[in-house]
Coordinates of C-alpha atoms in Angstrom, one line a residue:
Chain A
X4 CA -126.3 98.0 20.8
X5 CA -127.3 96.8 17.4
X6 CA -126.8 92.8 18.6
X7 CA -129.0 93.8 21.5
X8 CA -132.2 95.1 19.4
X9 CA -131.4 92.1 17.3
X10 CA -131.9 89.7 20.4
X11 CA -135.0 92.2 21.3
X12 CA -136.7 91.9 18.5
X13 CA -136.1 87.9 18.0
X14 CA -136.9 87.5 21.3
X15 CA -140.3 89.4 21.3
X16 CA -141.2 86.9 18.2
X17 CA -140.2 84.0 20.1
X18 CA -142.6 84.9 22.9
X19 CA -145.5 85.8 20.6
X20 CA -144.9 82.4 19.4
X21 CA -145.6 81.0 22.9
X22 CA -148.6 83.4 22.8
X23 CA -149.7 81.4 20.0
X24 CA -149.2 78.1 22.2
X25 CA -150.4 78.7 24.9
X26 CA -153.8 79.9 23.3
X27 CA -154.5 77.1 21.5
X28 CA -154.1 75.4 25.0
X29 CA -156.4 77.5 26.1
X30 CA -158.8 76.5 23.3
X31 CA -159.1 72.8 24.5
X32 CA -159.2 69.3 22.8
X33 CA -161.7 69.7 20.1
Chain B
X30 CA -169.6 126.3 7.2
X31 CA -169.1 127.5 3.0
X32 CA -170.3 126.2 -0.2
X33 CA -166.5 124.8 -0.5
X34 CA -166.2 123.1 2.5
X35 CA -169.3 121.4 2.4
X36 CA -167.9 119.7 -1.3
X37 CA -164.7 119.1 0.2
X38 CA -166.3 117.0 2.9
X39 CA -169.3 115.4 0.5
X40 CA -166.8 114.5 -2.1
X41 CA -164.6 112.4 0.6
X42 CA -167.6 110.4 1.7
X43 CA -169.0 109.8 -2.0
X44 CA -165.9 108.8 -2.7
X45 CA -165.7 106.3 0.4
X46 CA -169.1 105.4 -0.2
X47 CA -168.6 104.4 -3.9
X48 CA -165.6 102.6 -3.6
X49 CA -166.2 100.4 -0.9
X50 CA -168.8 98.0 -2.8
X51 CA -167.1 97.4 -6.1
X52 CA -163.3 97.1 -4.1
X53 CA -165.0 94.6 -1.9
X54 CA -166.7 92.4 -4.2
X55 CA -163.5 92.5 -6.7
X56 CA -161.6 91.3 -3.2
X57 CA -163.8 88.4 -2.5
X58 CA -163.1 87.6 -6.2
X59 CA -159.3 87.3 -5.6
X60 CA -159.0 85.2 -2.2
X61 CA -161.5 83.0 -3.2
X62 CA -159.5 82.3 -6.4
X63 CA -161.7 83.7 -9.1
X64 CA -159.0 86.1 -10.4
X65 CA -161.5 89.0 -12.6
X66 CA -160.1 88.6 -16.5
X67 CA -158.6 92.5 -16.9
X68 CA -155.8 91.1 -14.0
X69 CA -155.7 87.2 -15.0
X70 CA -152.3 87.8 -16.9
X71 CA -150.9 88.1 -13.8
X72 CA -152.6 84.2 -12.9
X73 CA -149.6 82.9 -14.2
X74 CA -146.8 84.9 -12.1
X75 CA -148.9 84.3 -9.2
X76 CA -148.2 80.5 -10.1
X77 CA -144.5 81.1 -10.8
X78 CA -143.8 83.1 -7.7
X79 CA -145.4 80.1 -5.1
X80 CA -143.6 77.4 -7.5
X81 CA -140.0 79.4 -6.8
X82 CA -141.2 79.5 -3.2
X83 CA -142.8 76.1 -2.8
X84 CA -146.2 77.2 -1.9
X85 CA -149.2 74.8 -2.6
X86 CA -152.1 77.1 -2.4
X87 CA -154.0 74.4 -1.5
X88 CA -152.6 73.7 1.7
X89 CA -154.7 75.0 4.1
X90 CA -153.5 75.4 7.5
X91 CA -154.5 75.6 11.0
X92 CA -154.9 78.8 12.6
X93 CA -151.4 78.0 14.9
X94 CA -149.4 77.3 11.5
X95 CA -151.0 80.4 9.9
X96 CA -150.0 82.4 13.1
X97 CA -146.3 80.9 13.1
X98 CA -145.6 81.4 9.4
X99 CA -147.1 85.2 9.9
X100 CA -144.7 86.0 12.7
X101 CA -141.7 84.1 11.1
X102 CA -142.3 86.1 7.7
X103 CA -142.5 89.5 10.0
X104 CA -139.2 89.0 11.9
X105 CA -137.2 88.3 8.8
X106 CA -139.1 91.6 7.7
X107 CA -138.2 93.5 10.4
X108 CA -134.2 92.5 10.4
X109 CA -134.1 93.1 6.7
X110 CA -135.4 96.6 7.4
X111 CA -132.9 97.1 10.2
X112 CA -129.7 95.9 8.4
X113 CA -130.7 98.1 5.6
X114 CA -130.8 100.9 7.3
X115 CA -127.5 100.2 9.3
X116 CA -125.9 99.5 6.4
X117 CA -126.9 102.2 4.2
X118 CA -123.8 104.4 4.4
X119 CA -121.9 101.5 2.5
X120 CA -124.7 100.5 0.1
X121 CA -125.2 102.2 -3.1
X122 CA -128.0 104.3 -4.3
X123 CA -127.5 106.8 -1.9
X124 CA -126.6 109.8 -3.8
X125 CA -126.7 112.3 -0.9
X126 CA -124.2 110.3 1.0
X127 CA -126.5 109.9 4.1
X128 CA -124.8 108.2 7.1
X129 CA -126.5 105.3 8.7
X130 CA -129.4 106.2 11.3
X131 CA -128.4 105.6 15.0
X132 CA -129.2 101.8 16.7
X133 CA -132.2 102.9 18.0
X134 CA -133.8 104.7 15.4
X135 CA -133.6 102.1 13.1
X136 CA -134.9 99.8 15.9
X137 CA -137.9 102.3 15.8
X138 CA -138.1 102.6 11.9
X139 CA -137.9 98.6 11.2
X140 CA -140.7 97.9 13.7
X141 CA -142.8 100.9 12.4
X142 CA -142.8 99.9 8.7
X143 CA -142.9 96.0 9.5
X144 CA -146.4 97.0 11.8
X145 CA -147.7 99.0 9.4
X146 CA -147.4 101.6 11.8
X147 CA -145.0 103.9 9.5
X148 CA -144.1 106.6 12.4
X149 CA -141.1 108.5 11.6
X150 CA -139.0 109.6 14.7
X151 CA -136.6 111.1 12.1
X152 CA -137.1 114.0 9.7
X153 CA -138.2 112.5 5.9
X154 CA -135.7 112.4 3.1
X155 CA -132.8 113.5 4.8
X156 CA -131.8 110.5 6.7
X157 CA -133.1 107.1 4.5
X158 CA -131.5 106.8 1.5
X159 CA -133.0 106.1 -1.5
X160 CA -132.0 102.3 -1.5
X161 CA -133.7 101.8 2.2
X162 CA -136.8 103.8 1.1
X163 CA -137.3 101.6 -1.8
X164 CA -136.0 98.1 -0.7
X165 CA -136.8 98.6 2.7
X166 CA -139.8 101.2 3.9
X167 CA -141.4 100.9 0.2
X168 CA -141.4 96.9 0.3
X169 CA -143.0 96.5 4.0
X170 CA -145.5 99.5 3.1
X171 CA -147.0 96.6 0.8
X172 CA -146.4 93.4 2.9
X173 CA -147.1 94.5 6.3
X174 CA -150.4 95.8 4.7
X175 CA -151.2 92.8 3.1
X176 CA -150.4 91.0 6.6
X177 CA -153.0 92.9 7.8
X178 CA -155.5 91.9 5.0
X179 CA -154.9 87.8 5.4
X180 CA -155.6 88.0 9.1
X181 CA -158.7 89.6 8.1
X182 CA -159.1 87.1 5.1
X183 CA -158.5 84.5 7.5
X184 CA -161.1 86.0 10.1
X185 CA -163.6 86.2 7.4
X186 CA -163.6 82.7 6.1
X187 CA -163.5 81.0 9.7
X188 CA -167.4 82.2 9.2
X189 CA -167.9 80.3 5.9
X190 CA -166.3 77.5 6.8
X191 CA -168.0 74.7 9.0
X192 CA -166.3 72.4 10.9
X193 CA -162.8 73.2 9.2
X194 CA -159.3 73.0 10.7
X195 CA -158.0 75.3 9.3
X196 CA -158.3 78.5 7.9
X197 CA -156.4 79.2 4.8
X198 CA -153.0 79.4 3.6
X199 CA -151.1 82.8 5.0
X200 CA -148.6 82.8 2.1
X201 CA -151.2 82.4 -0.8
X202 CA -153.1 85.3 1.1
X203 CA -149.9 87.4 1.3
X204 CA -149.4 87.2 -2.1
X205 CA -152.7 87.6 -3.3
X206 CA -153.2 90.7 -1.6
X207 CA -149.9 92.1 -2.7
X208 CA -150.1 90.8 -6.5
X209 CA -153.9 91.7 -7.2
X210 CA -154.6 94.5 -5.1
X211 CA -152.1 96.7 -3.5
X212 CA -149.6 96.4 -6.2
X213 CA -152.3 97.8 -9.3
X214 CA -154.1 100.1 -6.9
X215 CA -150.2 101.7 -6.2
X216 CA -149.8 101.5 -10.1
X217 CA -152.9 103.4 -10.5
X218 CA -152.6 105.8 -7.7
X219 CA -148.7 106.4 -8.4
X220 CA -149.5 107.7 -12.1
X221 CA -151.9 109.7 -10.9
X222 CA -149.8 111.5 -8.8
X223 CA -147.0 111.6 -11.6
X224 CA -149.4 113.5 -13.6
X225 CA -149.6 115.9 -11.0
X226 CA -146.1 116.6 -11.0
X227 CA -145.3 114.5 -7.5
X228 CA -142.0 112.2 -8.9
X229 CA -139.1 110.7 -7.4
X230 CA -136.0 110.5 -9.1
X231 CA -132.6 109.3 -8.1
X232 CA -131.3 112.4 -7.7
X233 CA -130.6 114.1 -4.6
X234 CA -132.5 117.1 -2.8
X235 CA -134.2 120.1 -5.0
X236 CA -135.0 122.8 -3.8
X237 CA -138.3 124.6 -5.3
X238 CA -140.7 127.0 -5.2
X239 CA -143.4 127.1 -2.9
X240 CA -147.2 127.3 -4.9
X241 CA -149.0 130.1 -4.3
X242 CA -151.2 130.0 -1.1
X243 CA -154.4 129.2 -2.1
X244 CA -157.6 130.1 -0.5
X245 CA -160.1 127.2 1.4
X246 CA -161.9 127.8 4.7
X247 CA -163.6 125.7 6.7
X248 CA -165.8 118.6 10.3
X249 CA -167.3 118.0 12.7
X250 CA -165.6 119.1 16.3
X251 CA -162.2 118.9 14.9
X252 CA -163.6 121.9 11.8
X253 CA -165.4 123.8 14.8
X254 CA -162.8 123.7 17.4
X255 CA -160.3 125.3 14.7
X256 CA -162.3 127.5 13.2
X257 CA -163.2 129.1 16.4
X258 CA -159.2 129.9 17.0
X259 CA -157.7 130.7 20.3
X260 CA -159.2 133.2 22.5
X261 CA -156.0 134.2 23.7
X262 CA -155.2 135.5 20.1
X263 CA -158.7 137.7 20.4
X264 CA -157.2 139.0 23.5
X265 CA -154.1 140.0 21.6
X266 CA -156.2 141.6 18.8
X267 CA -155.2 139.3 15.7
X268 CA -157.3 138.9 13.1
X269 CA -158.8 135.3 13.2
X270 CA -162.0 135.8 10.9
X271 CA -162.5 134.2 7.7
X272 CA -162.7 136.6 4.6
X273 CA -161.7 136.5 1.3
X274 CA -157.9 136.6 2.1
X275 CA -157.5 134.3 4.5
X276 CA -159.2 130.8 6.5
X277 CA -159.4 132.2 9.4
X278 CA -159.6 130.5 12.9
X279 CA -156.4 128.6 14.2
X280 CA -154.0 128.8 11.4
X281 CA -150.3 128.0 13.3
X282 CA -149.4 124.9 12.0
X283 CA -151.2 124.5 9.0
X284 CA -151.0 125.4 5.5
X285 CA -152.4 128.7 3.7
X286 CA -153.0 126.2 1.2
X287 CA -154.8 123.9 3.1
X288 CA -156.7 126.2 5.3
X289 CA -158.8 124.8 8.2
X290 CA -161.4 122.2 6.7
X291 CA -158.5 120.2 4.7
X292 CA -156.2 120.1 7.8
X293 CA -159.2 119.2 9.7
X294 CA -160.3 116.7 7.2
X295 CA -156.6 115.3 6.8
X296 CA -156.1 114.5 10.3
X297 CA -159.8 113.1 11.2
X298 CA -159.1 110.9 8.0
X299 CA -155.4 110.1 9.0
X300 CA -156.8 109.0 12.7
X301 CA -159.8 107.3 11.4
X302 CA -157.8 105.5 9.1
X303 CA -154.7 104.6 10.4
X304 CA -153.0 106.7 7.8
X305 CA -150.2 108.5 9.6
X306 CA -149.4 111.0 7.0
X307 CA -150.2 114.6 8.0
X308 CA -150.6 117.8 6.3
X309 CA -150.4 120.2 9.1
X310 CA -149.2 120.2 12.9
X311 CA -151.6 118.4 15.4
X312 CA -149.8 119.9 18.4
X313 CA -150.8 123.3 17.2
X314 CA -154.4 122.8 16.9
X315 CA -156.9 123.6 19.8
X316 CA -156.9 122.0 22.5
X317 CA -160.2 119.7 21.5
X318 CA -159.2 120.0 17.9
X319 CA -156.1 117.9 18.9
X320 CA -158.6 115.9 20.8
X321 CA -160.6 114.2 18.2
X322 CA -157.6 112.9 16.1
X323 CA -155.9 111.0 19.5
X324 CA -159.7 109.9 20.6
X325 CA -159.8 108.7 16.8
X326 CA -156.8 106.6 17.3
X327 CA -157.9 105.8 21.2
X328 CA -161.0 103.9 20.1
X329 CA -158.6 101.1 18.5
X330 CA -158.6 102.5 14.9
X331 CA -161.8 100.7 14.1
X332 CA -163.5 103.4 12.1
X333 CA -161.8 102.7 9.1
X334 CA -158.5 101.9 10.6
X335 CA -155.3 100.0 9.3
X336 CA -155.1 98.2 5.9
X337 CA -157.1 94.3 7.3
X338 CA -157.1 95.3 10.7
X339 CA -159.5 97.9 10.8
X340 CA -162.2 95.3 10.1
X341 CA -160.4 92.8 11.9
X342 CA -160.9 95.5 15.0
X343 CA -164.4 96.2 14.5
X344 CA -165.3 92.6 14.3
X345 CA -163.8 91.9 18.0
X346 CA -166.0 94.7 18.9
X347 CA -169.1 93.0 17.4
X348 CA -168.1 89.6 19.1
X349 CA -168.2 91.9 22.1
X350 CA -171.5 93.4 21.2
X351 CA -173.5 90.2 20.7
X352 CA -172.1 89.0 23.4
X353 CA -173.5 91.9 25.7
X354 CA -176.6 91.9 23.5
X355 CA -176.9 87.8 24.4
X356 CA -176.3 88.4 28.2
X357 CA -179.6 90.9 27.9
X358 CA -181.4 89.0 26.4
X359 CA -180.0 85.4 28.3
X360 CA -179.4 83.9 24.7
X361 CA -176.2 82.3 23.5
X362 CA -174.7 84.7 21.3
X363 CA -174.3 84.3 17.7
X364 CA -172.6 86.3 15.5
X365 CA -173.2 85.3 11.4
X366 CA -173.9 81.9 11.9
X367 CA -171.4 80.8 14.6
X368 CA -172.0 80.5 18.7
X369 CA -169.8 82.7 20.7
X370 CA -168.6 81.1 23.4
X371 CA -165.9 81.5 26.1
X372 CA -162.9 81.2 24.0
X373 CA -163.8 83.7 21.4
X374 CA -164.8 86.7 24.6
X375 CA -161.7 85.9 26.2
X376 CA -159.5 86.1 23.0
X377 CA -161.9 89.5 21.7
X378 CA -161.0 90.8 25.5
X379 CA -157.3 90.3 25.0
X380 CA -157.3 92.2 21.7
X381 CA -159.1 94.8 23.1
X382 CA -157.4 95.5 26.4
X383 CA -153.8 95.2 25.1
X384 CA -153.3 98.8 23.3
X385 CA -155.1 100.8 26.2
X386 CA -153.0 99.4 27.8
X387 CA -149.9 99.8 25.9
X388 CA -151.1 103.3 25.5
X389 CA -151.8 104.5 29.4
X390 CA -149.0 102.6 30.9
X391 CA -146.3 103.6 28.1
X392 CA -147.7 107.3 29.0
X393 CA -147.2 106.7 32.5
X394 CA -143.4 105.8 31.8
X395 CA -143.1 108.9 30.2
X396 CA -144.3 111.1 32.6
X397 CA -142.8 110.0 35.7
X398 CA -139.1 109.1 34.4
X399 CA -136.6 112.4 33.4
X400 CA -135.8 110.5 29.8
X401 CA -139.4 110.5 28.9
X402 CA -139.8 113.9 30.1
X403 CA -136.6 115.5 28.8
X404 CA -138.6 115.1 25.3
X405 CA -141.5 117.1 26.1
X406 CA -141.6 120.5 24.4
X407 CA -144.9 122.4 26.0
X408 CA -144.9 122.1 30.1
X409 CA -147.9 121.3 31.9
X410 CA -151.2 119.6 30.0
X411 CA -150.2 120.3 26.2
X412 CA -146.8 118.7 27.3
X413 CA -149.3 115.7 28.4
X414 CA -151.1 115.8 25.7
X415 CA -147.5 115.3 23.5
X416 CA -147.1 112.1 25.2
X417 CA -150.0 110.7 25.2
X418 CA -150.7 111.3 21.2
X419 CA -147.0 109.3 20.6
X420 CA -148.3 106.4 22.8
X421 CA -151.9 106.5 21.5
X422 CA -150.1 106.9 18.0
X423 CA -147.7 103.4 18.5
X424 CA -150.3 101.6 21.1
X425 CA -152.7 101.6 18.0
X426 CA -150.2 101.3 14.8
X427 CA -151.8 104.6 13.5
X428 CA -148.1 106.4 12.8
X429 CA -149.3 110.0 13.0
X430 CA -147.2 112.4 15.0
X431 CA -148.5 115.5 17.4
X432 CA -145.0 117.4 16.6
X433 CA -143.7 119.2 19.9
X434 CA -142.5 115.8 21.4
X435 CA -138.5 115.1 21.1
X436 CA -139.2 111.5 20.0
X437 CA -135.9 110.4 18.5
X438 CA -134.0 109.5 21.5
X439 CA -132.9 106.1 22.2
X440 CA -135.6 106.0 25.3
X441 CA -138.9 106.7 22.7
X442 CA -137.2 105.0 19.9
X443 CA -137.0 101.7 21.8
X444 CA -140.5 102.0 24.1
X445 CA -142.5 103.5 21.2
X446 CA -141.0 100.2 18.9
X447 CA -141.9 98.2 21.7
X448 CA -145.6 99.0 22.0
X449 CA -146.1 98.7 18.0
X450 CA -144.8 95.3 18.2
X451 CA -147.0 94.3 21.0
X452 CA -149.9 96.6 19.8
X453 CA -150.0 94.5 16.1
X454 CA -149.0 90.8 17.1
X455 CA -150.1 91.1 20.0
X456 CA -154.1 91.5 18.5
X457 CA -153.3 89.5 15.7
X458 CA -152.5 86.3 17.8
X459 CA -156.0 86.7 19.2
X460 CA -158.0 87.0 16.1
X461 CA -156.4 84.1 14.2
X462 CA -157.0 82.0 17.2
X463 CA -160.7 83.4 17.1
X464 CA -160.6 82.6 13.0
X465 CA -159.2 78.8 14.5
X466 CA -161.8 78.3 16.9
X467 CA -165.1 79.6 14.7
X468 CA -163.5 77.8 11.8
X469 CA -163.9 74.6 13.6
X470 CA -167.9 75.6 14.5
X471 CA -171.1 73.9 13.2
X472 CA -173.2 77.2 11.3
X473 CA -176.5 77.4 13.5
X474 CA -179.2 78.5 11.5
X475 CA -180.9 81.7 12.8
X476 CA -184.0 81.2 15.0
X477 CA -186.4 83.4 16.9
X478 CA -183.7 84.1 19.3
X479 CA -180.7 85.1 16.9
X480 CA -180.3 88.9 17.4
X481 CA -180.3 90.0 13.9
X482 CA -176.6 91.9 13.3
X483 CA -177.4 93.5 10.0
X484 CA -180.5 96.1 12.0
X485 CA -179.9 99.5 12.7
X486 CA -180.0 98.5 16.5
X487 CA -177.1 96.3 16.3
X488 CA -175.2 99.5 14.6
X489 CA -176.1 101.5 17.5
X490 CA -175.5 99.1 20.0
X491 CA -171.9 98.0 18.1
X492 CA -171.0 101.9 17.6
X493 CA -172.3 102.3 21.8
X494 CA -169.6 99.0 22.6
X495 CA -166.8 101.1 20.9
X496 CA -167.1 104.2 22.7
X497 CA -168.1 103.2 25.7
X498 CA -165.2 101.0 26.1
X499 CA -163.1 104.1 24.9
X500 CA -164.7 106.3 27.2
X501 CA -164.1 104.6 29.7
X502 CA -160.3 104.0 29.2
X503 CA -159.4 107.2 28.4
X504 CA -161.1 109.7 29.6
X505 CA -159.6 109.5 32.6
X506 CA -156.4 110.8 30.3
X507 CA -157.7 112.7 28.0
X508 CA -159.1 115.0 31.3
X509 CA -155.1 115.3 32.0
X510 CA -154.3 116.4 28.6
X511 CA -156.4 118.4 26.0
X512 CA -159.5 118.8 28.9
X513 CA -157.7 120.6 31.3
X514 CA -155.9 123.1 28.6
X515 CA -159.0 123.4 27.4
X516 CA -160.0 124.7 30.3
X517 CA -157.3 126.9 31.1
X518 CA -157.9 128.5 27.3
X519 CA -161.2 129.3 28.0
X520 CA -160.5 130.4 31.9
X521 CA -157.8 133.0 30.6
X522 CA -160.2 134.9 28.5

């Protein structure tokens, strides 16, 4: 259980990171 | 309403009022590096601390870099606060020998203090020890607040800046807003409090006596709605009338000290302002008195709300509100000196539609599966309305509880943590990458077309944008809940 909310948690920062990505694709060339 | 209650209520907003200039200004001081004399001793440990951590304040960085280092500083956060707690039954200062917390409750706990949430699915001192209250709980209470306050830091110089790439540095922010501001404030505040007897100790439990109850009586709808009482109670014959020996109105729930205008106060305030502390039980108010404290926290904490991002909030909302005010008027919109385009709606609609969403769909969950149920205390709308405060409570990071609902289970431990996670990083994503792109933006000067933002029409049509986006997500909801027993109060008369 514990190693699961580990890997939850991680992997919920991981895809905010992509969030992160993926906007600033959004955004365009500048 | 009574002599008393009237000070009560103009001594909170005197208060509000007179603070917020001076605290601002001394805050503009600090992040734009003019550190006030009475706190430039502390210039030096500033210095220390980001030479120990390798920090160059004046390496400013892009909005994706800030954003990256925010989240990476956030999940070691969040693990540190869940070991802790899982370890506490083997770490010392933990006098009362408390066991660790379940899986999922420190799940729930680590992403609630990290978020800047602070909802407790457990009961207070009797489950964190005194090592995870103060190395764990204590510590995020001042860096997930000062997260909040460099995204809005961040947000507020991408308007000063022209043409920039970047926005500031996260950990300079961070650390300015812990060093200079929370950490005195808390110094301040704390002593005050110790001269009022509050202390912690390392001791265990003590039990003491109670004060003696103390007379107050009677805010706006949430003071009417429980000053007025419960019919039903009439009905019964109770005496519900204010005198000189009691408040009067609805009084299960709440303090004798207190009496109905402080609990009223408390929990408008504790809405308004992402708080989450409460001095008396919202589930037992009226059915519209426990209204206004969930719509509070409905309308995306903005009032005041959270430490940073209740500013942060009510900017996305003025984006909004220009950029409805500019497709009136068929203008581009401009909001303090910057056009806003596609990229900055689009990124103000994604922070905007992620906790109503969080919030109506989480409810939804709730209600229609037997774990999510099983918690419910009340039957029928109250039991609603129990469900719908939790995930209006974690959807927005406010941290205030209805009481009634069975929350510490592993099913509302892990959804609840779930939608504060998305409901804080999930907005903050959005208004760095806002701070980014306006960063990057020539300043236009304002011409015969700019709609001026600083007019009493702008305040109307900004405060309009907030509830009628509010309105229009929840009432819906709220008709289910606190409407309907409402209703059914009045009906059974």
């Amino acid at each position: 259980m514990d190693l699961l909310l580990v890997v939850l948690i991680a992997g919920f920062f991981a895809l905010t990171s992509r969030l992160v990505a993926l906007f600033e694709k959004l955004r365009g060339p500048r | 309403m009574t002599g008393n209650a009237i000070l009560q209520l103009a001594l909170y907003f005197v208060s509000l009022l007179a603070l917020a200039w001076p605290l601002g200004t001394y805050m503009a001081h600090i992040y734009a590096g003019k550190v006030p004399v009475f706190v430039a001793w502390l210039r030096p440990v500033e210095r220390a601390i980001c030479r120990l951590a390798g920090v160059r304040g004046e390496d400013s960085m892009p909005w994706t870099r800030y954003a990256i280092a925010l989240l990476v500083f956030n999940l070691l956060g969040t693990l540190a606060v869940f070991t802790l707690q899982r370890l506490q039954d083997i770490l010392p200062v933990n006098p009362e020998g408390l066991g660790a917390p379940a899986a999922d409750l420190a799940f729930n706990t680590a992403v609630s203090f990290a978020t800047n949430t602070n909802w407790q699915a457990y009961s207070g001192e009797s489950t964190m020890s005194h090592l995870t209250q103060m190395l764990g709980l204590g510590v995020q209470n001042f860096v997930s607040a000062a997260t909040g306050m460099a995204v809005l830091v961040a947000l507020a110089r991408s308007f000063v800046n022209r043409e920039a790439t970047a926005i500031g540095n996260f950990w300079v922010d961070l650390l300015r807003s812990v060093l200079y501001i929370l950490l005195p404030l808390s110094l301040a505040l704390a002593l005050a409090l110790v001269s009022q007897g509050v202390v912690q100790t390392f001791d265990g439990r003590r039990t003491v006596e109670l004060l003696e109850p103390v007379e107050f009586e009677q805010l706006s709808v949430c003071v009417w709605a429980e000053q007025a009482g419960n019919p039903l109670f009439d009905r019964l014959g109770v005496d519900a009338q204010a005198s000189e020996l009691q408040a009067g109105g609805n009084m299960e729930g709440k303090e004798t000290r207190f009496g109905v205008v402080a609990s009223a106060l408390w929990a408008t305030a504790t809405t308004a302002a992402s708080n989450g502390s409460v001095n008396a039980m919202h589930d037992s108010f009226t059915p519209l008195g426990g209204m206004v404290p969930m719509w509070l926290m409905q309308l995306g904490e903005v009032i005041f709300g959270g430490v940073g991002s209740g500013l942060y909030g009510m900017i996305v909302f003025a984006l909004v509100a220009v950029f409805v005010a500019g497709l009136m008027i068929g203008r581009t919109p401009e909001y303090l000196g910057k056009k806003i385009e596609g990229f900055e709606v689009k990124m103000a609609a994604v922070a905007i539609l992620v906790p109503p969403m969080l919030v109506l769909v989480g409810t939804a969950v709730a209600v229609v599966t037997d774990a999510g149920r099983s918690g419910i205390a009340n039957p029928g709308a109250h039991g609603f309305s129990e469900v719908l405060y939790a995930f209006s409570s974690a959807g927005n990071n406010n941290g205030s509880a209805f009481a009634g609902l069975s929350a510490n289970t592993p099913f509302y431990n892990i959804l609840l943590g779930v939608a504060m996670l998305f409901a804080r990083y999930w907005l903050i994503v959005p208004v760095l990458a806002i701070a980014g792109s306006l960063a990057a933006k020539k300043t236009v000067p304002a011409g015969s077309g700019t709609l001026p933002t600083h007019t009493p029409l702008f305040v109307l049509l900004l405060i309009g944008t907030v509830i009628v986006v509010g309105a229009l997500t929840f009432l819906p909801a709220l008709a289910l809940g606190p409407v309907v027993e409402h209703l059914q109060m009045i009906g059974s008369r």
